[in-house]
Amino acid sequence: MPRRVMLLSMLLLLSPSWFCDTGSAQLDGAQPSKIAVVGAGIGGTATAHFLRQHFGPEVQIDVFEKEEVGGRLATVTVNHNDYESGGSIIHSLNLHMQDFVKQLGLKYRRSVAGKTAVFDGDAVVLEETDWYLLDLFGLWWRYGISFLRLQMWVEEIMEKFMRIYKYQAHGYAFSSVEELLASLGGSGFINMTQRPLSDSLVELGVSQRFIDEIIAPIMRVNYNQNVSIPAFVGAVSLAGAQTNLWAVEGGNKLVCSGLLKLANANLLQAQVTSISPLHTGETVQFQLGFTTDGETHSEAAYDVVVLATPLQDGADSGVRFHGFSPPLAPLPGAYQHTVATVVHGYLNTSFFGFPDPRLFPFASVLTMDAPELFFNSAASVCPVNISAGFRRKQPQEAGVYKVFSPRPLSKAQLKTLFRSYYSVQLTEWLAYPEYSSGQGLPPVELHPNLYYLNGIEWAGSAMEMSSVAAKNIALLAYHRWNRQADMVDQKDLMHKIKTEL
Ligand SMILES: *[C@@H]1O[C@H](CO)[C@@H](O)[C@H](O)[C@H]1NC(C)=O
Ligand SMILES: *[C@@H]1O[C@H](CO)[C@@H](O)[C@H](O)[C@H]1NC(C)=O
Ligand SMILES: *[C@@H]1O[C@H](CO)[C@@H](O)[C@H](O)[C@H]1NC(C)=O
Ligand SMILES: *[C@@H]1O[C@H](CO)[C@@H](O)[C@H](O)[C@H]1NC(C)=O
């Protein structure tokens, strides 16, 4: 696709640090001396990195993390190998993620070919194509024009979305997710965050069969939800259902620990429990209360605070706001429970209609939306370090499988899916928002100099979305601090940027 390649190389010409040198002074010239970031997942660590880029080497950046660095990027160990238990795939057009990997000297993990099937609870309905999830020509016969329409729709959305890298390279920031989306795709993008994916697809002329057999299984594996999910997040994950996916050798979470080091940030292993404003004359700073090893501490005088952890009720962030007036409104919405079960054992291929495992040709099985199906997907997985001689285990051998399901698998369910097994490791995630159409997008600025990153997940939840939000918040914090209103929420940026060049 030459057009893609050109777009990509054009973008890479714009150095991401271009903007750093524009000088930095608040009206009185003072730079912030302390910044706190709460959460050391991809969003928080990328924010720390970009804050360092923009605010320079002097500012103290403290990153608070109550659990593991990496957040929802995590691994489990089976038989001396590590496997991704959380966010696992990255798209080739995810430019921030690519840039991180390059800057950190990490390596791309080789992908090991394997076929995917779709199972309807009874039989495999789709098979024998060599797609990751979608392969344009292989499925033509079954779905006809639906496929092409979908492909074009997703490409158009991606192309518009890619504008963000240019805007960010030129230093432009947005004060809300709505402003950001509108600058990329106008009211059409906002609309897509509010209407069901299925409506958009039906309007496009995509057939119901295609929606049931392909789109629904992809939404189930990616978001543990159905095709009523908003069109925007649906499109984001369909872009990820094409080829050109990659992952990081050694585990995706290495990006997070790498970014923390690169940012020269202080990691505090602590649960932040409270945030309150401290007024001194004109200026407002923040005091953070936190606990480590059961002891309560507080740390005062942060000039800027970025919350990079889900704050929605039930997301269990543990953070409380005190002393804000007006009080900060609680954020509506909830996060979706998803269980990742990593099983070392023998797949029960009979369950999928293949009594002889040697004849089972698939590495992963997605499922249609069927009430009796207790799992969303089951896939043979490769370790995060792949040696040169690695080959995927055959279905008649004991292998490592990852099963996604809405609830923990019962013993009976495990015995249905696996003939026998050596080990089972379960990770329960609050994985992504529980999307329901018609919901607004959470704010980015909760209070002057107090920012919230994870609102972006309500438009689309992916590593790259968090990285885009991280860059945006670092730019926004910088411009707000330095009162550069002409760099925030600017209209008609495509035109502005052309004339700037
Ligand atoms: C989105 O656009 C469609 C037409 O393309 C329209 O029918 C629908 O009402 C719009 N939805 C919202 C929430 O604006
Ligand atoms: C999708 O799930 C939601 C919530 O569980 C439900 O209200 C909706 O009817 C479902 N939509 C479809 C198309 O199955
Ligand atoms: C896995 O890969 C990472 C990153 O390349 C490397 O640091 C680590 O040592 C590797 N581990 C093994 C067991 O090979
Ligand atoms: C495997 O699947 C078949 C077909 O659904 C089922 O009858 C059997 O009980 C399952 N479990 C084992 C251990 O074979």
Coordinates of C-alpha atoms and ligand atoms in Angstrom, one line a residue:
M1 CA 0.0 0.0 0.0
P2 CA 2.2 2.8 -1.2
R3 CA -0.1 5.5 0.1
R4 CA 0.2 4.2 3.6
V5 CA 3.9 4.1 3.4
M6 CA 4.2 7.6 2.2
L7 CA 2.0 8.9 5.0
L8 CA 4.1 7.1 7.5
S9 CA 7.4 8.4 6.2
M10 CA 6.1 11.9 6.1
L11 CA 5.1 11.7 9.7
L12 CA 8.4 10.3 10.7
L13 CA 10.2 13.3 9.3
L14 CA 8.5 15.4 12.0
S15 CA 10.7 15.0 15.0
P16 CA 8.7 14.4 18.1
S17 CA 11.0 16.6 20.1
W18 CA 10.7 19.5 17.6
F19 CA 8.5 21.3 20.0
C20 CA 10.8 21.1 23.0
D21 CA 12.9 24.1 22.1
T22 CA 10.2 26.7 21.9
G23 CA 11.4 28.1 25.2
S24 CA 9.4 27.7 28.3
A25 CA 8.4 30.3 30.8
Q26 CA 5.3 31.0 32.7
L27 CA 4.5 34.7 32.8
D28 CA 6.7 35.0 35.8
G29 CA 9.2 32.6 34.3
A30 CA 8.8 29.9 36.9
Q31 CA 8.7 26.3 35.7
P32 CA 6.9 23.7 37.8
S33 CA 9.2 22.1 40.3
K34 CA 7.2 19.0 41.1
I35 CA 4.8 16.9 39.0
A36 CA 2.9 13.8 40.2
V37 CA 1.6 11.1 37.9
V38 CA -0.7 8.5 39.4
G39 CA -0.5 5.1 37.7
A40 CA 2.4 3.4 35.9
G41 CA 0.6 1.7 33.1
I42 CA 1.3 2.7 29.6
G43 CA -0.6 5.9 30.0
G44 CA 1.2 7.1 33.1
T45 CA 4.7 6.1 32.0
A46 CA 4.2 7.7 28.6
T47 CA 2.9 10.8 30.3
A48 CA 6.0 10.9 32.5
H49 CA 8.2 10.6 29.4
F50 CA 6.4 13.4 27.5
L51 CA 6.3 15.6 30.5
R52 CA 10.1 15.3 30.8
Q53 CA 10.4 16.2 27.1
H54 CA 8.4 19.3 27.4
F55 CA 9.2 20.6 30.9
G56 CA 12.9 19.8 30.7
P57 CA 15.4 18.1 33.0
E58 CA 14.9 20.2 36.2
V59 CA 11.3 19.3 37.2
Q60 CA 10.9 16.4 39.7
I61 CA 8.5 13.8 38.3
D62 CA 7.0 11.3 40.9
V63 CA 5.1 8.4 39.5
F64 CA 2.8 6.5 42.0
E65 CA 1.9 2.9 41.4
K66 CA 0.0 0.8 43.8
E67 CA 0.7 -2.5 42.0
E68 CA 3.0 -3.5 39.2
V69 CA 4.6 -1.1 36.7
G70 CA 2.9 -1.9 33.4
G71 CA -0.7 -1.9 34.8
R72 CA -2.8 -3.8 32.3
L73 CA 0.4 -4.8 30.4
A74 CA 1.4 -7.8 32.4
T75 CA 2.8 -11.4 32.0
V76 CA 2.3 -14.7 33.8
T77 CA 4.9 -17.4 34.0
V78 CA 4.2 -21.0 32.9
N79 CA 6.8 -23.6 32.8
H80 CA 9.7 -21.0 32.9
N81 CA 8.3 -19.0 30.1
D82 CA 6.4 -15.7 30.3
Y83 CA 3.2 -15.0 28.5
E84 CA 1.2 -11.8 28.0
S85 CA -1.9 -11.9 30.3
G86 CA -3.1 -8.3 29.4
G87 CA -2.8 -6.0 26.5
S88 CA -1.0 -8.0 23.8
I89 CA -1.0 -6.6 20.3
I90 CA 0.1 -3.4 18.7
H91 CA -0.8 -2.2 15.3
S92 CA 1.9 -1.2 12.8
L93 CA 0.5 2.3 12.5
N94 CA 0.8 2.9 16.2
L95 CA 3.5 5.5 15.9
H96 CA 4.0 6.4 19.5
M97 CA 4.4 2.8 20.6
Q98 CA 6.8 2.3 17.7
D99 CA 8.8 5.3 18.7
F100 CA 9.0 4.1 22.4
V101 CA 10.3 0.8 21.3
K102 CA 12.9 2.4 19.1
Q103 CA 14.0 4.9 21.7
L104 CA 14.2 2.2 24.4
G105 CA 16.2 -0.1 22.2
L106 CA 13.6 -2.9 22.6
K107 CA 13.0 -5.5 20.0
Y108 CA 10.0 -6.5 18.0
R109 CA 8.7 -9.9 18.9
R110 CA 8.4 -12.2 15.9
S111 CA 4.9 -13.3 15.3
V112 CA 4.4 -17.0 14.7
A113 CA 1.9 -17.8 12.0
G114 CA -1.3 -19.6 13.0
K115 CA -4.8 -19.9 11.7
T116 CA -8.0 -18.5 13.3
A117 CA -11.4 -20.0 13.3
V118 CA -14.8 -18.7 14.4
F119 CA -17.0 -21.1 16.4
D120 CA -20.7 -20.7 16.9
G121 CA -21.1 -23.1 19.9
D122 CA -21.7 -26.0 17.6
A123 CA -19.3 -26.0 14.8
V124 CA -16.5 -23.9 13.2
V125 CA -18.3 -21.6 10.8
L126 CA -15.1 -20.0 9.3
E127 CA -11.9 -21.7 8.7
E128 CA -8.8 -22.2 6.6
T129 CA -7.8 -18.7 5.8
D130 CA -4.4 -17.4 6.8
W131 CA -5.6 -14.2 8.3
Y132 CA -4.8 -12.8 11.6
L133 CA -8.4 -11.9 12.0
L134 CA -9.3 -10.5 8.6
D135 CA -7.9 -11.3 5.2
L136 CA -9.5 -9.3 2.5
F137 CA -9.6 -11.7 -0.4
G138 CA -9.9 -15.0 1.4
L139 CA -13.4 -14.1 2.7
W140 CA -14.7 -12.5 -0.4
W141 CA -16.7 -15.4 -1.5
R142 CA -18.7 -15.6 1.7
Y143 CA -19.4 -12.0 2.3
G144 CA -19.0 -10.2 -1.0
I145 CA -19.0 -6.5 -1.0
S146 CA -19.4 -6.2 2.8
F147 CA -15.7 -6.9 3.2
L148 CA -14.5 -4.2 0.9
R149 CA -16.9 -1.6 2.4
L150 CA -15.7 -2.4 5.9
Q151 CA -12.1 -2.2 4.8
M152 CA -12.6 1.2 3.2
W153 CA -14.5 2.5 6.2
V154 CA -11.8 1.5 8.6
E155 CA -9.0 2.9 6.4
E156 CA -10.7 6.2 6.1
I157 CA -11.1 6.4 9.9
M158 CA -7.5 5.4 10.4
E159 CA -6.2 8.0 8.0
K160 CA -8.1 10.7 9.8
F161 CA -7.0 9.4 13.1
M162 CA -3.3 9.6 11.9
R163 CA -3.6 13.4 11.8
I164 CA -3.1 13.4 15.5
Y165 CA 0.6 12.7 15.1
K166 CA 1.1 15.7 12.9
Y167 CA -0.8 17.9 15.3
Q168 CA 1.1 16.7 18.2
A169 CA 4.4 17.0 16.5
H170 CA 3.6 20.6 15.9
G171 CA 2.8 21.0 19.6
Y172 CA -1.0 21.3 19.5
A173 CA -3.1 20.1 22.4
F174 CA -6.7 19.6 23.2
S175 CA -8.6 20.3 26.4
S176 CA -11.1 17.4 26.0
V177 CA -11.4 14.1 24.2
E178 CA -14.3 15.7 22.2
E179 CA -12.0 18.5 21.0
L180 CA -9.3 16.0 20.0
L181 CA -11.7 13.8 18.1
A182 CA -13.4 16.7 16.4
S183 CA -10.1 18.1 15.2
L184 CA -9.4 14.7 13.5
G185 CA -12.7 13.7 12.2
G186 CA -15.2 16.5 12.8
S187 CA -18.6 15.8 14.2
G188 CA -18.6 12.4 12.5
F189 CA -16.0 11.1 15.0
I190 CA -18.0 12.4 18.0
N191 CA -21.1 10.8 16.5
M192 CA -19.2 7.6 16.3
T193 CA -18.6 7.6 20.0
Q194 CA -22.3 7.8 20.5
R195 CA -23.9 5.4 18.1
P196 CA -23.7 1.6 18.1
L197 CA -21.2 0.0 15.8
S198 CA -23.9 -2.2 14.3
D199 CA -25.9 0.8 13.2
S200 CA -22.8 2.3 11.4
L201 CA -22.2 -1.0 9.7
V202 CA -25.7 -1.6 8.6
E203 CA -25.7 1.9 7.2
L204 CA -22.6 1.1 5.3
G205 CA -24.3 -1.9 3.8
V206 CA -22.4 -4.5 5.7
S207 CA -24.5 -7.7 5.8
Q208 CA -25.9 -9.1 9.0
R209 CA -24.1 -12.4 8.4
F210 CA -20.8 -10.6 8.3
I211 CA -21.6 -8.7 11.5
D212 CA -22.6 -11.9 13.3
E213 CA -19.7 -14.1 12.1
I214 CA -16.8 -11.6 12.0
I215 CA -17.5 -8.4 13.7
A216 CA -19.2 -9.8 16.8
P217 CA -16.4 -12.3 17.4
I218 CA -13.8 -9.6 17.1
M219 CA -15.6 -7.4 19.6
R220 CA -15.9 -10.3 22.0
V221 CA -12.2 -11.1 21.9
N222 CA -11.1 -7.4 22.1
Y223 CA -13.7 -5.9 24.4
N224 CA -15.8 -8.7 25.9
Q225 CA -18.8 -6.9 24.5
N226 CA -21.2 -7.1 21.6
V227 CA -21.7 -5.1 18.4
S228 CA -23.7 -2.4 20.4
I229 CA -20.4 -1.0 21.4
P230 CA -19.8 2.5 20.0
A231 CA -18.7 2.7 16.4
F232 CA -15.5 4.6 17.1
V233 CA -14.0 2.0 19.5
G234 CA -15.3 -0.7 17.2
A235 CA -13.4 0.8 14.3
V236 CA -10.3 1.1 16.3
S237 CA -10.4 -2.5 17.1
L238 CA -11.2 -3.5 13.6
A239 CA -8.1 -1.7 12.4
G240 CA -6.3 -3.9 14.9
A241 CA -7.9 -7.0 13.4
Q242 CA -5.8 -6.6 10.3
T243 CA -2.4 -7.9 9.7
N244 CA 0.8 -6.0 10.6
L245 CA 0.5 -6.5 14.3
W246 CA 3.4 -6.8 16.6
A247 CA 4.5 -7.0 20.2
V248 CA 7.6 -6.4 22.3
E249 CA 10.2 -9.0 22.8
G250 CA 10.4 -9.8 26.5
G251 CA 6.8 -8.5 27.1
N252 CA 4.9 -5.3 26.3
K253 CA 5.3 -4.1 29.9
L254 CA 9.0 -3.5 29.2
V255 CA 7.9 -0.3 27.5
C256 CA 6.5 1.0 30.7
S257 CA 9.5 0.3 32.9
G258 CA 11.7 1.7 30.1
L259 CA 9.7 4.9 29.8
L260 CA 10.0 5.5 33.5
K261 CA 13.8 5.2 33.3
L262 CA 13.9 7.4 30.2
A263 CA 11.8 10.0 31.9
N264 CA 14.2 9.9 34.9
A265 CA 11.1 9.7 37.1
N266 CA 10.9 8.6 40.7
L267 CA 8.7 5.5 41.1
L268 CA 6.8 5.4 44.4
Q269 CA 5.2 2.1 45.2
A270 CA 2.2 3.5 46.9
Q271 CA -1.6 3.7 46.8
V272 CA -2.6 7.4 46.4
T273 CA -5.6 7.9 48.7
S274 CA -6.3 11.6 48.5
I275 CA -5.7 14.7 46.4
S276 CA -6.5 18.1 47.8
P277 CA -5.7 21.6 46.6
L278 CA -3.4 23.9 48.6
H279 CA -3.9 27.5 48.0
T280 CA -1.0 29.9 48.6
G281 CA -1.9 33.4 47.3
E282 CA -2.7 33.2 43.6
T283 CA -1.3 29.7 43.0
V284 CA -2.8 26.3 43.7
Q285 CA -0.7 23.3 44.3
F286 CA -1.8 19.8 45.3
Q287 CA -1.2 17.6 48.3
L288 CA -1.3 13.9 47.8
G289 CA -2.0 11.4 50.6
F290 CA -0.8 7.9 50.0
T291 CA -0.1 4.6 51.8
T292 CA 2.9 2.3 51.4
D293 CA 3.2 -0.9 53.5
G294 CA 0.2 0.1 55.5
E295 CA 1.7 3.4 56.5
T296 CA 0.1 6.7 55.6
H297 CA 2.1 9.6 54.2
S298 CA 1.5 12.8 52.5
E299 CA 3.5 14.7 50.0
A300 CA 2.7 18.4 49.4
A301 CA 3.3 21.0 46.7
Y302 CA 2.8 19.3 43.4
D303 CA 2.3 21.9 40.8
V304 CA 0.8 19.6 38.3
V305 CA -1.0 16.2 38.8
V306 CA -1.9 13.7 36.1
L307 CA -4.2 10.9 37.0
A308 CA -3.5 7.9 34.8
T309 CA -5.6 5.3 36.4
P310 CA -9.3 4.6 35.9
L311 CA -11.3 6.8 38.3
Q312 CA -14.8 5.5 37.5
D313 CA -16.8 4.2 40.4
G314 CA -16.1 0.5 40.8
A315 CA -12.7 0.8 39.1
D316 CA -11.3 0.8 42.6
S317 CA -8.7 3.6 42.1
G318 CA -8.8 4.3 45.8
V319 CA -8.3 8.0 45.1
R320 CA -10.5 10.5 46.9
F321 CA -10.7 14.2 46.2
H322 CA -10.9 16.6 49.2
G323 CA -11.4 20.3 49.5
F324 CA -12.1 21.2 45.9
S325 CA -14.8 23.8 45.4
P326 CA -16.9 23.2 43.6
P327 CA -16.4 19.5 44.4
L328 CA -15.2 17.3 41.6
A329 CA -18.1 15.4 40.1
P330 CA -17.8 11.6 40.2
L331 CA -17.2 10.1 36.8
P332 CA -20.0 8.0 35.4
G333 CA -19.5 4.6 33.9
A334 CA -17.8 1.3 34.9
Y335 CA -15.1 -0.9 33.7
Q336 CA -15.7 -4.3 32.1
H337 CA -14.6 -7.4 34.0
T338 CA -12.7 -9.8 31.8
V339 CA -10.9 -12.9 32.9
A340 CA -7.8 -14.1 31.1
T341 CA -7.0 -17.8 31.9
V342 CA -3.7 -19.2 30.9
V343 CA -3.8 -23.0 30.7
H344 CA -1.0 -25.4 30.1
G345 CA -2.6 -28.5 28.8
Y346 CA -4.3 -30.4 25.9
L347 CA -7.0 -28.6 24.0
N348 CA -10.2 -30.6 23.7
T349 CA -10.5 -30.3 19.9
S350 CA -13.6 -32.6 20.0
F351 CA -15.5 -29.7 21.5
F352 CA -14.9 -27.8 18.3
G353 CA -15.9 -30.8 16.1
F354 CA -12.4 -32.3 15.6
P355 CA -12.2 -35.6 17.4
D356 CA -8.7 -36.1 16.1
P357 CA -6.5 -33.3 17.4
R358 CA -3.9 -33.9 14.7
L359 CA -6.5 -32.6 12.2
F360 CA -7.3 -29.4 14.1
P361 CA -5.6 -26.7 12.0
F362 CA -6.2 -23.7 14.2
A363 CA -4.1 -21.7 16.6
S364 CA -7.0 -19.6 17.8
V365 CA -10.7 -19.8 18.0
L366 CA -13.0 -16.8 18.3
T367 CA -16.7 -17.2 19.2
M368 CA -20.0 -15.9 18.0
D369 CA -22.4 -14.2 20.3
A370 CA -24.2 -17.4 21.5
P371 CA -25.8 -17.5 25.0
E372 CA -24.5 -21.0 25.8
L373 CA -20.9 -20.0 25.0
F374 CA -19.0 -19.4 28.3
F375 CA -15.8 -18.0 26.7
N376 CA -14.9 -15.4 24.1
S377 CA -11.8 -16.9 22.6
A378 CA -9.2 -19.6 23.1
A379 CA -5.8 -19.3 21.6
S380 CA -2.5 -21.1 21.6
V381 CA -0.1 -18.4 22.8
C382 CA 3.6 -17.9 22.3
P383 CA 6.0 -16.8 25.1
V384 CA 7.2 -13.2 25.2
N385 CA 10.7 -14.3 24.3
I386 CA 10.8 -16.4 21.2
S387 CA 14.0 -18.2 20.5
A388 CA 15.1 -18.8 16.9
G389 CA 14.1 -22.5 17.0
F390 CA 10.6 -21.8 18.4
R391 CA 7.6 -23.5 16.8
R392 CA 4.1 -23.4 17.9
K393 CA 2.9 -26.6 19.7
Q394 CA 0.6 -28.9 17.7
P395 CA -2.9 -29.4 19.1
Q396 CA -2.1 -33.0 20.0
E397 CA 0.8 -31.8 22.2
A398 CA 0.5 -30.1 25.5
G399 CA 0.6 -26.3 24.9
V400 CA -0.1 -23.0 26.5
Y401 CA -3.5 -21.5 25.8
K402 CA -5.1 -18.2 26.8
V403 CA -8.9 -18.2 27.2
F404 CA -10.8 -14.9 27.6
S405 CA -14.2 -15.1 29.3
P406 CA -16.6 -12.8 31.1
R407 CA -16.4 -14.9 34.3
P408 CA -13.9 -17.2 35.9
L409 CA -14.1 -20.7 34.2
S410 CA -15.5 -23.4 36.4
K411 CA -13.8 -26.8 36.7
A412 CA -16.5 -28.2 34.4
Q413 CA -15.9 -25.5 31.8
L414 CA -12.2 -26.1 31.9
K415 CA -12.8 -29.8 31.5
T416 CA -14.9 -29.1 28.5
L417 CA -12.3 -27.0 26.8
F418 CA -9.3 -29.0 27.8
R419 CA -8.8 -32.8 27.7
S420 CA -6.4 -32.4 30.6
Y421 CA -4.1 -29.8 32.0
Y422 CA -1.1 -29.2 34.1
S423 CA -1.7 -25.7 35.3
V424 CA -4.3 -22.9 35.3
Q425 CA -3.6 -19.3 36.0
L426 CA -6.3 -16.8 36.1
T427 CA -6.1 -13.0 35.9
E428 CA -9.1 -10.9 36.4
W429 CA -9.0 -7.6 34.7
L430 CA -11.0 -4.5 34.8
A431 CA -9.9 -4.4 31.2
Y432 CA -11.6 -1.6 29.4
P433 CA -14.7 0.5 29.8
E434 CA -18.1 -1.1 29.8
Y435 CA -19.2 0.7 26.7
S436 CA -22.8 1.7 26.3
S437 CA -23.8 4.0 23.5
G438 CA -25.0 7.5 24.4
Q439 CA -22.6 8.0 27.2
G440 CA -20.5 11.2 27.2
L441 CA -16.7 11.2 27.3
P442 CA -15.0 12.0 30.7
P443 CA -13.2 15.3 31.1
V444 CA -9.4 15.7 30.6
E445 CA -9.0 18.8 32.9
L446 CA -10.6 18.1 36.3
H447 CA -9.3 21.3 37.8
P448 CA -6.5 23.7 36.7
N449 CA -3.3 21.7 36.5
L450 CA -5.1 18.5 37.5
Y451 CA -5.5 16.1 34.5
Y452 CA -7.2 12.8 33.8
L453 CA -5.8 10.5 31.2
N454 CA -8.1 7.5 31.1
G455 CA -11.1 9.4 29.7
I456 CA -9.6 8.6 26.3
E457 CA -10.5 4.9 26.8
W458 CA -14.2 5.8 26.5
A459 CA -13.4 6.8 22.9
G460 CA -11.2 3.7 22.4
S461 CA -9.1 1.6 24.7
A462 CA -5.8 0.6 23.4
M463 CA -2.1 1.1 24.2
E464 CA -1.8 3.6 21.4
M465 CA -4.9 5.6 22.5
S466 CA -3.3 5.9 25.9
S467 CA 0.0 7.1 24.4
V468 CA -1.9 9.7 22.3
A469 CA -3.6 10.9 25.4
A470 CA -0.3 11.0 27.3
K471 CA 1.3 13.2 24.7
N472 CA -1.8 15.4 24.6
I473 CA -1.8 15.9 28.4
A474 CA 1.9 16.7 28.5
L475 CA 1.4 19.3 25.8
L476 CA -1.8 20.6 27.4
A477 CA -0.1 20.9 30.9
Y478 CA 2.8 22.7 29.3
H479 CA 0.7 25.2 27.4
R480 CA -1.6 25.8 30.3
W481 CA 1.4 26.4 32.6
N482 CA 2.9 28.8 30.1
R483 CA -0.4 30.4 29.1
Q484 CA -0.1 29.6 25.5
A485 CA -3.8 29.6 24.6
D486 CA -3.0 29.6 20.9
M487 CA -1.7 26.0 21.1
V488 CA -4.9 24.6 22.6
D489 CA -8.2 23.6 20.9
Q490 CA -7.2 25.3 17.6
K491 CA -9.6 24.9 14.7
D492 CA -8.7 24.0 11.2
L493 CA -5.4 22.5 12.1
M494 CA -4.8 20.8 8.8
H495 CA -4.7 24.2 7.2
K496 CA -2.7 25.8 9.9
I497 CA 0.0 23.2 9.7
K498 CA 0.3 23.5 6.0
T499 CA 0.8 27.2 6.2
E500 CA 3.3 26.8 9.1
L501 CA 5.4 24.6 6.9
Ligands
LIG1 C1 -25.0 10.1 13.9 O1 -25.2 10.2 12.5 C2 -26.3 9.5 12.0 C3 -26.4 9.6 10.5 O2 -25.1 9.3 9.9 C4 -27.6 9.9 12.6 O3 -28.6 9.1 12.1 C5 -27.5 9.8 14.1 O4 -28.7 10.4 14.7 C6 -26.3 10.6 14.6 N1 -26.2 10.3 16.0 C7 -25.9 11.2 16.9 C8 -25.8 10.8 18.3 O5 -25.6 12.4 16.6
LIG2 C1 -25.4 -6.0 23.7 O1 -25.3 -6.0 25.1 C2 -26.0 -5.1 25.8 C3 -25.7 -5.1 27.2 O2 -25.4 -6.4 27.7 C4 -27.5 -5.3 25.5 O3 -28.3 -4.3 26.1 C5 -27.7 -5.3 24.0 O4 -29.1 -5.6 23.7 C6 -26.8 -6.2 23.3 N1 -26.9 -6.0 21.8 C7 -27.0 -6.9 20.9 C8 -27.0 -6.5 19.5 O5 -27.0 -8.1 21.2
LIG3 C1 13.6 -11.8 26.9 O1 13.8 -10.6 26.2 C2 14.2 -9.4 26.9 C3 14.2 -8.2 25.9 O2 14.9 -8.5 24.8 C4 15.5 -9.7 27.5 O3 15.9 -8.6 28.3 C5 15.5 -10.9 28.4 O4 16.7 -11.2 28.9 C6 14.9 -12.1 27.6 N1 14.7 -13.2 28.5 C7 15.1 -14.5 28.2 C8 14.8 -15.5 29.2 O5 15.6 -14.7 27.1
LIG4 C1 -14.5 -32.7 25.1 O1 -15.6 -32.3 24.2 C2 -16.5 -33.3 24.0 C3 -17.5 -32.7 22.9 O2 -18.1 -31.5 23.4 C4 -17.2 -33.7 25.3 O3 -18.1 -34.7 25.1 C5 -16.1 -34.1 26.3 O4 -16.7 -34.3 27.6 C6 -15.1 -33.0 26.4 N1 -14.1 -33.3 27.4 C7 -13.1 -34.2 27.3 C8 -12.2 -34.4 28.5 O5 -13.0 -34.9 26.4

